């Protein structure tokens, strides 16, 4: 037996060596998923499959790098020839090669969220629409949802249900904005993140005999990591590659339905649940041994997730011993919760010698971090909050990148608007508006209109100098690598000279950020990784810009070690820590109030809690506050229903540090629900809900009929008025102000809500 196969347990080995035909690997938390995926690829290569005939799709660049690193340990440098990367990065590479087939230049720009919002704001203003009603974020979400469901602008305009939803939310012109947005992106030679998938499908669908057939022949084996996180469009592209006449269907998907937590991004859990319906010859392997966590943590997770009805049955187990029981902390207020958590962290550091980098505080919403930061600072415990402003979103970084983008793509409207008058050169907003208007009237790009617009002599001179500078940068890019161009642009654009005028601490920080960006460009150029010209990036500026445009937050984390990690549970997926604190376990917070009106919503929240607790290796602490401040008022809260779905035997019976609550088998229910009478009964059950109206006379109306301003009736909350309606196509959410209840303002997902119109 080959040496790497000896490192696997029986089920892992079977998943690795069964290489032909469709395979589904259900991988529980800490079960060696990455090892199975990477060894499967290594085994394919060892069995004679050419590495460039293997396509492996992931959700983060970090995962792809780790995958290649592990494969390399088995097969050597051949690992670099495997097509391994995120959906967006792999499809961007293919689109670069085939762009002309769908009317794009290979140097197309990739718009980030800010670029998209800026363009949408421009379109909304040009159409004289109310920017408060047509908020860019909401419109962008609507367009993103349409693309993820393969709905073109034309199809959107013809879809009566979508138009009715828009009309009811008082945004009847979204279809027109969508059409203009796509036109402007095309005109600017740009694609947003959704387009990298949308245009990829279009490329394959419209070119079946050349492009699609070419990549079907190239990719003999397809592997997908975190398959439970795929959306409708990603799965549609996957099927293009492997579902066709006489196909060997050599596809292997790896994932865990119990860790499907991204429905808000369009992820479809049905993709993994119904996979066997699509591929009849499917072989399924369940990785159920957890190598990460001790038994109390694993069994608590099993008991929790058992409450979800729609799932693939499995029982995770661990041989790492019982370990420490789960500690539960009850606090009077959220402020006390912050102090209690800091107390326990200090105790664990002193008593068990746990390092800062082995500790994580996980919360449902990013806004919860403030109190924990406050107490960690008081205790002089180093910490880092993830989910803040990304390095690549800092103004000075985006300014230099704007120049670099314009250097290779003159049609890039957002980059042009960003740098045209920065540093200031006498081209004011009035001039920029004239250029934009002329571009709209003539159908030309803003770049083409720069020297056509009628402006003052001073502005004309400034524009001419700007054009000469950009053309100089472009000539430099034609024969130089990315670093040589970036240094040249940074010096000659005036950016560095402008920043050097500011001698403040903040000013010096901005210069440091620009230097850090330039260091990153140099590192990119000097990377000695073996390059396959057809699939790997070269050292040009175009490749560099694609590389950074496709970074994720988790890819750019610094490799520091001396901080406690603070992050949302969504951000923690895939990570592990010796000690984990899951905080804010209260009804309407975790589970979120947004999920309370539907079984599907609660199931996803339960999966999210499952992900949270399975990040812990040895120590797991759960906390909740009986009172939490919101909008300046202390609100009474109930403990999360999820606490009652875990057996008392897994909770610590000893008193927590600082007098915080402990749980014992005999009085656990009393302690969990102290101060919150009648909300919880025995484990795993919830008291029957109290109705505000008589259910026998209640007649709910169709969700599509609910409109802003209407009076409605809800079984539990009684009478209320609809304040607003927002959200994506299939996930419209109504904000309703109810009468005579605590926390009267509620947000309810309409497709699951039962509302009677009065």
Short mmCIF file of N, CA and C in Angstrom, two decimals, residues 513-612:
data_model
loop_
_atom_site.label_atom_id
_atom_site.label_comp_id
_atom_site.label_asym_id
_atom_site.label_seq_id
_atom_site.Cartn_x
_atom_site.Cartn_y
_atom_site.Cartn_z
N UNK A 513 0.88 51.78 4.23
CA UNK A 513 -0.05 50.90 3.52
C UNK A 513 0.28 50.82 2.04
N UNK A 514 0.65 51.96 1.44
CA UNK A 514 1.05 51.95 0.03
C UNK A 514 2.32 51.12 -0.15
N UNK A 515 3.28 51.30 0.76
CA UNK A 515 4.51 50.51 0.69
C UNK A 515 4.22 49.02 0.86
N UNK A 516 3.26 48.70 1.74
CA UNK A 516 2.88 47.30 1.94
C UNK A 516 2.27 46.72 0.66
N UNK A 517 1.48 47.55 -0.05
CA UNK A 517 0.91 47.11 -1.31
C UNK A 517 2.03 46.84 -2.32
N UNK A 518 2.99 47.75 -2.41
CA UNK A 518 4.11 47.57 -3.34
C UNK A 518 4.93 46.34 -2.98
N UNK A 519 5.10 46.10 -1.67
CA UNK A 519 5.80 44.89 -1.25
C UNK A 519 5.05 43.65 -1.71
N UNK A 520 3.71 43.72 -1.65
CA UNK A 520 2.89 42.60 -2.10
C UNK A 520 3.04 42.36 -3.59
N UNK A 521 3.16 43.45 -4.37
CA UNK A 521 3.36 43.30 -5.82
C UNK A 521 4.71 42.63 -6.09
N UNK A 522 5.74 43.04 -5.33
CA UNK A 522 7.06 42.45 -5.53
C UNK A 522 7.05 40.96 -5.17
N UNK A 523 6.37 40.63 -4.08
CA UNK A 523 6.27 39.22 -3.68
C UNK A 523 5.58 38.41 -4.77
N UNK A 524 4.54 39.00 -5.36
CA UNK A 524 3.82 38.33 -6.45
C UNK A 524 4.76 38.06 -7.63
N UNK A 525 5.58 39.05 -7.97
CA UNK A 525 6.50 38.92 -9.11
C UNK A 525 7.61 37.92 -8.83
N UNK A 526 8.08 37.89 -7.59
CA UNK A 526 9.23 37.04 -7.26
C UNK A 526 8.84 35.63 -6.84
N UNK A 527 7.56 35.35 -6.81
CA UNK A 527 7.11 34.00 -6.46
C UNK A 527 7.65 33.01 -7.49
N UNK A 528 8.34 31.99 -7.02
CA UNK A 528 8.99 31.03 -7.92
C UNK A 528 8.11 29.86 -8.31
N UNK A 529 6.82 29.93 -7.98
CA UNK A 529 5.92 28.82 -8.30
C UNK A 529 5.96 28.50 -9.80
N UNK A 530 5.98 27.21 -10.12
CA UNK A 530 6.00 26.79 -11.52
C UNK A 530 4.74 27.28 -12.22
N UNK A 531 4.91 27.82 -13.38
CA UNK A 531 3.79 28.44 -14.09
C UNK A 531 3.38 27.61 -15.31
N UNK A 532 2.11 27.30 -15.39
CA UNK A 532 1.52 26.76 -16.60
C UNK A 532 0.86 27.94 -17.30
N UNK A 533 1.40 28.36 -18.42
CA UNK A 533 0.96 29.59 -19.08
C UNK A 533 -0.55 29.60 -19.33
N UNK A 534 -1.14 28.40 -19.53
CA UNK A 534 -2.56 28.36 -19.87
C UNK A 534 -3.45 28.62 -18.67
N UNK A 535 -2.94 28.32 -17.47
CA UNK A 535 -3.84 28.40 -16.31
C UNK A 535 -3.30 29.21 -15.15
N UNK A 536 -1.98 29.31 -14.99
CA UNK A 536 -1.43 30.02 -13.85
C UNK A 536 -1.16 31.47 -14.23
N UNK A 537 -1.20 32.39 -13.25
CA UNK A 537 -0.94 33.79 -13.57
C UNK A 537 0.49 34.00 -14.04
N UNK A 538 0.69 34.93 -15.00
CA UNK A 538 2.04 35.34 -15.35
C UNK A 538 2.41 36.48 -14.40
N UNK A 539 3.43 37.25 -14.71
CA UNK A 539 3.89 38.30 -13.80
C UNK A 539 3.46 39.69 -14.24
N UNK A 540 2.49 39.75 -15.12
CA UNK A 540 2.04 41.04 -15.65
C UNK A 540 1.13 41.75 -14.66
N UNK A 541 0.92 43.03 -14.91
CA UNK A 541 0.03 43.82 -14.08
C UNK A 541 -1.41 43.28 -14.14
N UNK A 542 -1.82 42.83 -15.31
CA UNK A 542 -3.17 42.27 -15.46
C UNK A 542 -3.38 41.09 -14.52
N UNK A 543 -2.41 40.19 -14.46
CA UNK A 543 -2.52 39.01 -13.60
C UNK A 543 -2.51 39.41 -12.13
N UNK A 544 -1.67 40.39 -11.79
CA UNK A 544 -1.61 40.82 -10.39
C UNK A 544 -2.96 41.39 -9.94
N UNK A 545 -3.56 42.24 -10.77
CA UNK A 545 -4.83 42.85 -10.39
C UNK A 545 -5.93 41.80 -10.25
N UNK A 546 -5.90 40.79 -11.10
CA UNK A 546 -6.87 39.70 -10.96
C UNK A 546 -6.63 38.98 -9.64
N UNK A 547 -5.38 38.76 -9.31
CA UNK A 547 -5.02 38.03 -8.10
C UNK A 547 -5.58 38.72 -6.85
N UNK A 548 -5.40 40.04 -6.74
CA UNK A 548 -5.87 40.73 -5.53
C UNK A 548 -7.36 40.96 -5.55
N UNK A 549 -7.95 41.07 -6.74
CA UNK A 549 -9.39 41.29 -6.82
C UNK A 549 -10.17 40.10 -6.29
N UNK A 550 -9.53 38.92 -6.31
CA UNK A 550 -10.22 37.69 -5.91
C UNK A 550 -9.84 37.23 -4.51
N UNK A 551 -9.14 38.09 -3.77
CA UNK A 551 -8.82 37.76 -2.38
C UNK A 551 -10.10 37.76 -1.55
N UNK A 552 -10.14 36.91 -0.51
CA UNK A 552 -11.21 36.95 0.48
C UNK A 552 -10.62 37.44 1.80
N UNK A 553 -11.49 37.83 2.75
CA UNK A 553 -11.00 38.31 4.05
C UNK A 553 -10.11 37.28 4.71
N UNK A 554 -10.49 35.99 4.63
CA UNK A 554 -9.71 34.97 5.32
C UNK A 554 -8.36 34.76 4.64
N UNK A 555 -8.26 35.08 3.35
CA UNK A 555 -6.99 34.93 2.65
C UNK A 555 -5.97 35.97 3.09
N UNK A 556 -6.43 37.12 3.57
CA UNK A 556 -5.52 38.22 3.87
C UNK A 556 -5.22 38.35 5.35
N UNK A 557 -5.63 37.36 6.15
CA UNK A 557 -5.31 37.42 7.56
C UNK A 557 -3.81 37.34 7.76
N UNK A 558 -3.30 38.19 8.63
CA UNK A 558 -1.88 38.17 8.96
C UNK A 558 -1.57 36.92 9.78
N UNK A 559 -0.38 36.39 9.58
CA UNK A 559 0.03 35.20 10.32
C UNK A 559 0.60 35.60 11.67
N UNK A 560 -0.19 36.33 12.45
CA UNK A 560 0.24 36.70 13.79
C UNK A 560 -0.20 35.61 14.76
N UNK A 561 0.36 35.64 15.98
CA UNK A 561 0.05 34.56 16.90
C UNK A 561 -0.41 35.03 18.27
N UNK A 562 -0.21 36.29 18.63
CA UNK A 562 -0.45 36.71 20.00
C UNK A 562 -1.75 37.47 20.17
N UNK A 563 -2.83 36.99 19.62
CA UNK A 563 -4.11 37.66 19.84
C UNK A 563 -5.24 36.66 20.00
N UNK A 564 -6.21 37.04 20.82
CA UNK A 564 -7.47 36.30 20.90
C UNK A 564 -8.28 36.70 19.67
N UNK A 565 -8.89 35.73 19.02
CA UNK A 565 -9.67 35.99 17.81
C UNK A 565 -11.11 36.33 18.16
N UNK A 566 -11.59 37.44 17.63
CA UNK A 566 -13.01 37.82 17.75
C UNK A 566 -13.59 37.84 16.35
N UNK A 567 -14.64 37.06 16.12
CA UNK A 567 -15.24 37.04 14.78
C UNK A 567 -16.66 36.49 14.84
N UNK A 568 -17.40 36.73 13.77
CA UNK A 568 -18.75 36.16 13.67
C UNK A 568 -18.62 34.67 13.39
N UNK A 569 -19.67 33.92 13.72
CA UNK A 569 -19.64 32.47 13.48
C UNK A 569 -19.48 32.18 11.99
N UNK A 570 -20.12 32.98 11.14
CA UNK A 570 -19.98 32.78 9.70
C UNK A 570 -18.52 32.84 9.27
N UNK A 571 -17.75 33.75 9.86
CA UNK A 571 -16.34 33.90 9.48
C UNK A 571 -15.48 32.78 10.02
N UNK A 572 -15.96 32.08 11.07
CA UNK A 572 -15.15 31.07 11.75
C UNK A 572 -15.20 29.71 11.07
N UNK A 573 -16.08 29.54 10.11
CA UNK A 573 -16.22 28.23 9.47
C UNK A 573 -14.89 27.78 8.89
N UNK A 574 -14.52 26.53 9.19
CA UNK A 574 -13.27 25.98 8.69
C UNK A 574 -12.10 26.16 9.62
N UNK A 575 -12.28 26.93 10.71
CA UNK A 575 -11.20 27.18 11.66
C UNK A 575 -11.38 26.31 12.90
N UNK A 576 -10.34 26.25 13.73
CA UNK A 576 -10.44 25.50 14.98
C UNK A 576 -9.56 26.16 16.03
N UNK A 577 -9.99 26.06 17.29
CA UNK A 577 -9.28 26.69 18.40
C UNK A 577 -9.35 25.76 19.61
N UNK A 578 -8.34 25.83 20.46
CA UNK A 578 -8.34 25.00 21.66
C UNK A 578 -9.51 25.39 22.57
N UNK A 579 -9.77 26.68 22.69
CA UNK A 579 -10.87 27.16 23.54
C UNK A 579 -11.77 28.10 22.75
N UNK A 580 -13.07 27.83 22.77
CA UNK A 580 -14.04 28.64 22.02
C UNK A 580 -15.13 29.15 22.96
N UNK A 581 -15.46 30.43 22.83
CA UNK A 581 -16.56 31.06 23.56
C UNK A 581 -17.64 31.44 22.55
N UNK A 582 -18.82 30.85 22.69
CA UNK A 582 -19.95 31.23 21.84
C UNK A 582 -20.86 32.09 22.71
N UNK A 583 -21.00 33.37 22.35
CA UNK A 583 -21.64 34.34 23.23
C UNK A 583 -22.98 34.82 22.67
N UNK A 584 -23.75 35.48 23.54
CA UNK A 584 -25.02 36.06 23.09
C UNK A 584 -26.07 35.03 22.73
N UNK A 585 -26.14 33.93 23.50
CA UNK A 585 -27.10 32.86 23.18
C UNK A 585 -28.47 33.19 23.76
N UNK A 586 -29.15 34.10 23.08
CA UNK A 586 -30.49 34.52 23.50
C UNK A 586 -31.45 34.44 22.32
N UNK A 587 -32.70 34.21 22.64
CA UNK A 587 -33.74 34.24 21.61
C UNK A 587 -33.73 35.60 20.92
N UNK A 588 -33.92 35.60 19.62
CA UNK A 588 -33.93 36.79 18.77
C UNK A 588 -32.53 37.33 18.48
N UNK A 589 -31.51 36.74 19.11
CA UNK A 589 -30.13 37.08 18.76
C UNK A 589 -29.45 35.86 18.18
N UNK A 590 -29.55 34.73 18.88
CA UNK A 590 -29.02 33.45 18.37
C UNK A 590 -29.90 32.34 18.91
N UNK A 591 -30.99 31.95 18.23
CA UNK A 591 -31.29 32.25 16.83
C UNK A 591 -31.72 33.70 16.60
N UNK A 592 -31.37 34.20 15.43
CA UNK A 592 -31.69 35.57 15.03
C UNK A 592 -33.19 35.75 14.86
N UNK A 593 -33.68 36.94 15.19
CA UNK A 593 -35.11 37.23 15.01
C UNK A 593 -35.51 37.10 13.55
N UNK A 594 -34.54 37.26 12.62
CA UNK A 594 -34.86 37.13 11.19
C UNK A 594 -35.27 35.70 10.83
N UNK A 595 -34.90 34.74 11.68
CA UNK A 595 -35.15 33.34 11.34
C UNK A 595 -36.38 32.77 12.05
N UNK A 596 -36.96 33.54 12.96
CA UNK A 596 -37.94 32.98 13.88
C UNK A 596 -39.26 32.58 13.25
N UNK A 597 -39.52 33.07 12.04
CA UNK A 597 -40.83 32.84 11.45
C UNK A 597 -40.88 31.61 10.54
N UNK A 598 -39.79 30.87 10.44
CA UNK A 598 -39.81 29.72 9.52
C UNK A 598 -38.97 28.58 10.07
N UNK A 599 -39.39 27.36 9.74
CA UNK A 599 -38.65 26.17 10.13
C UNK A 599 -37.30 26.16 9.43
N UNK A 600 -37.29 26.57 8.16
CA UNK A 600 -36.03 26.59 7.41
C UNK A 600 -35.03 27.56 8.03
N UNK A 601 -35.55 28.72 8.44
CA UNK A 601 -34.68 29.72 9.06
C UNK A 601 -34.08 29.23 10.36
N UNK A 602 -34.91 28.59 11.19
CA UNK A 602 -34.41 28.06 12.46
C UNK A 602 -33.41 26.92 12.24
N UNK A 603 -33.66 26.11 11.24
CA UNK A 603 -32.73 25.02 10.92
C UNK A 603 -31.36 25.57 10.55
N UNK A 604 -31.36 26.66 9.76
CA UNK A 604 -30.07 27.25 9.39
C UNK A 604 -29.36 27.84 10.61
N UNK A 605 -30.12 28.49 11.49
CA UNK A 605 -29.52 29.02 12.72
C UNK A 605 -28.93 27.89 13.58
N UNK A 606 -29.62 26.76 13.61
CA UNK A 606 -29.13 25.62 14.38
C UNK A 606 -27.84 25.08 13.75
N UNK A 607 -27.80 25.06 12.42
CA UNK A 607 -26.56 24.63 11.75
C UNK A 607 -25.42 25.61 12.07
N UNK A 608 -25.77 26.89 12.17
CA UNK A 608 -24.76 27.90 12.49
C UNK A 608 -24.21 27.67 13.90
N UNK A 609 -25.09 27.35 14.85
CA UNK A 609 -24.64 27.05 16.21
C UNK A 609 -23.80 25.77 16.22
N UNK A 610 -24.19 24.81 15.42
CA UNK A 610 -23.43 23.55 15.26
C UNK A 610 -22.01 23.85 14.79
N UNK A 611 -21.89 24.73 13.80
CA UNK A 611 -20.57 25.13 13.32
C UNK A 611 -19.78 25.79 14.44
N UNK A 612 -20.45 26.65 15.21
CA UNK A 612 -19.76 27.38 16.28
C UNK A 612 -19.17 26.44 17.32
#
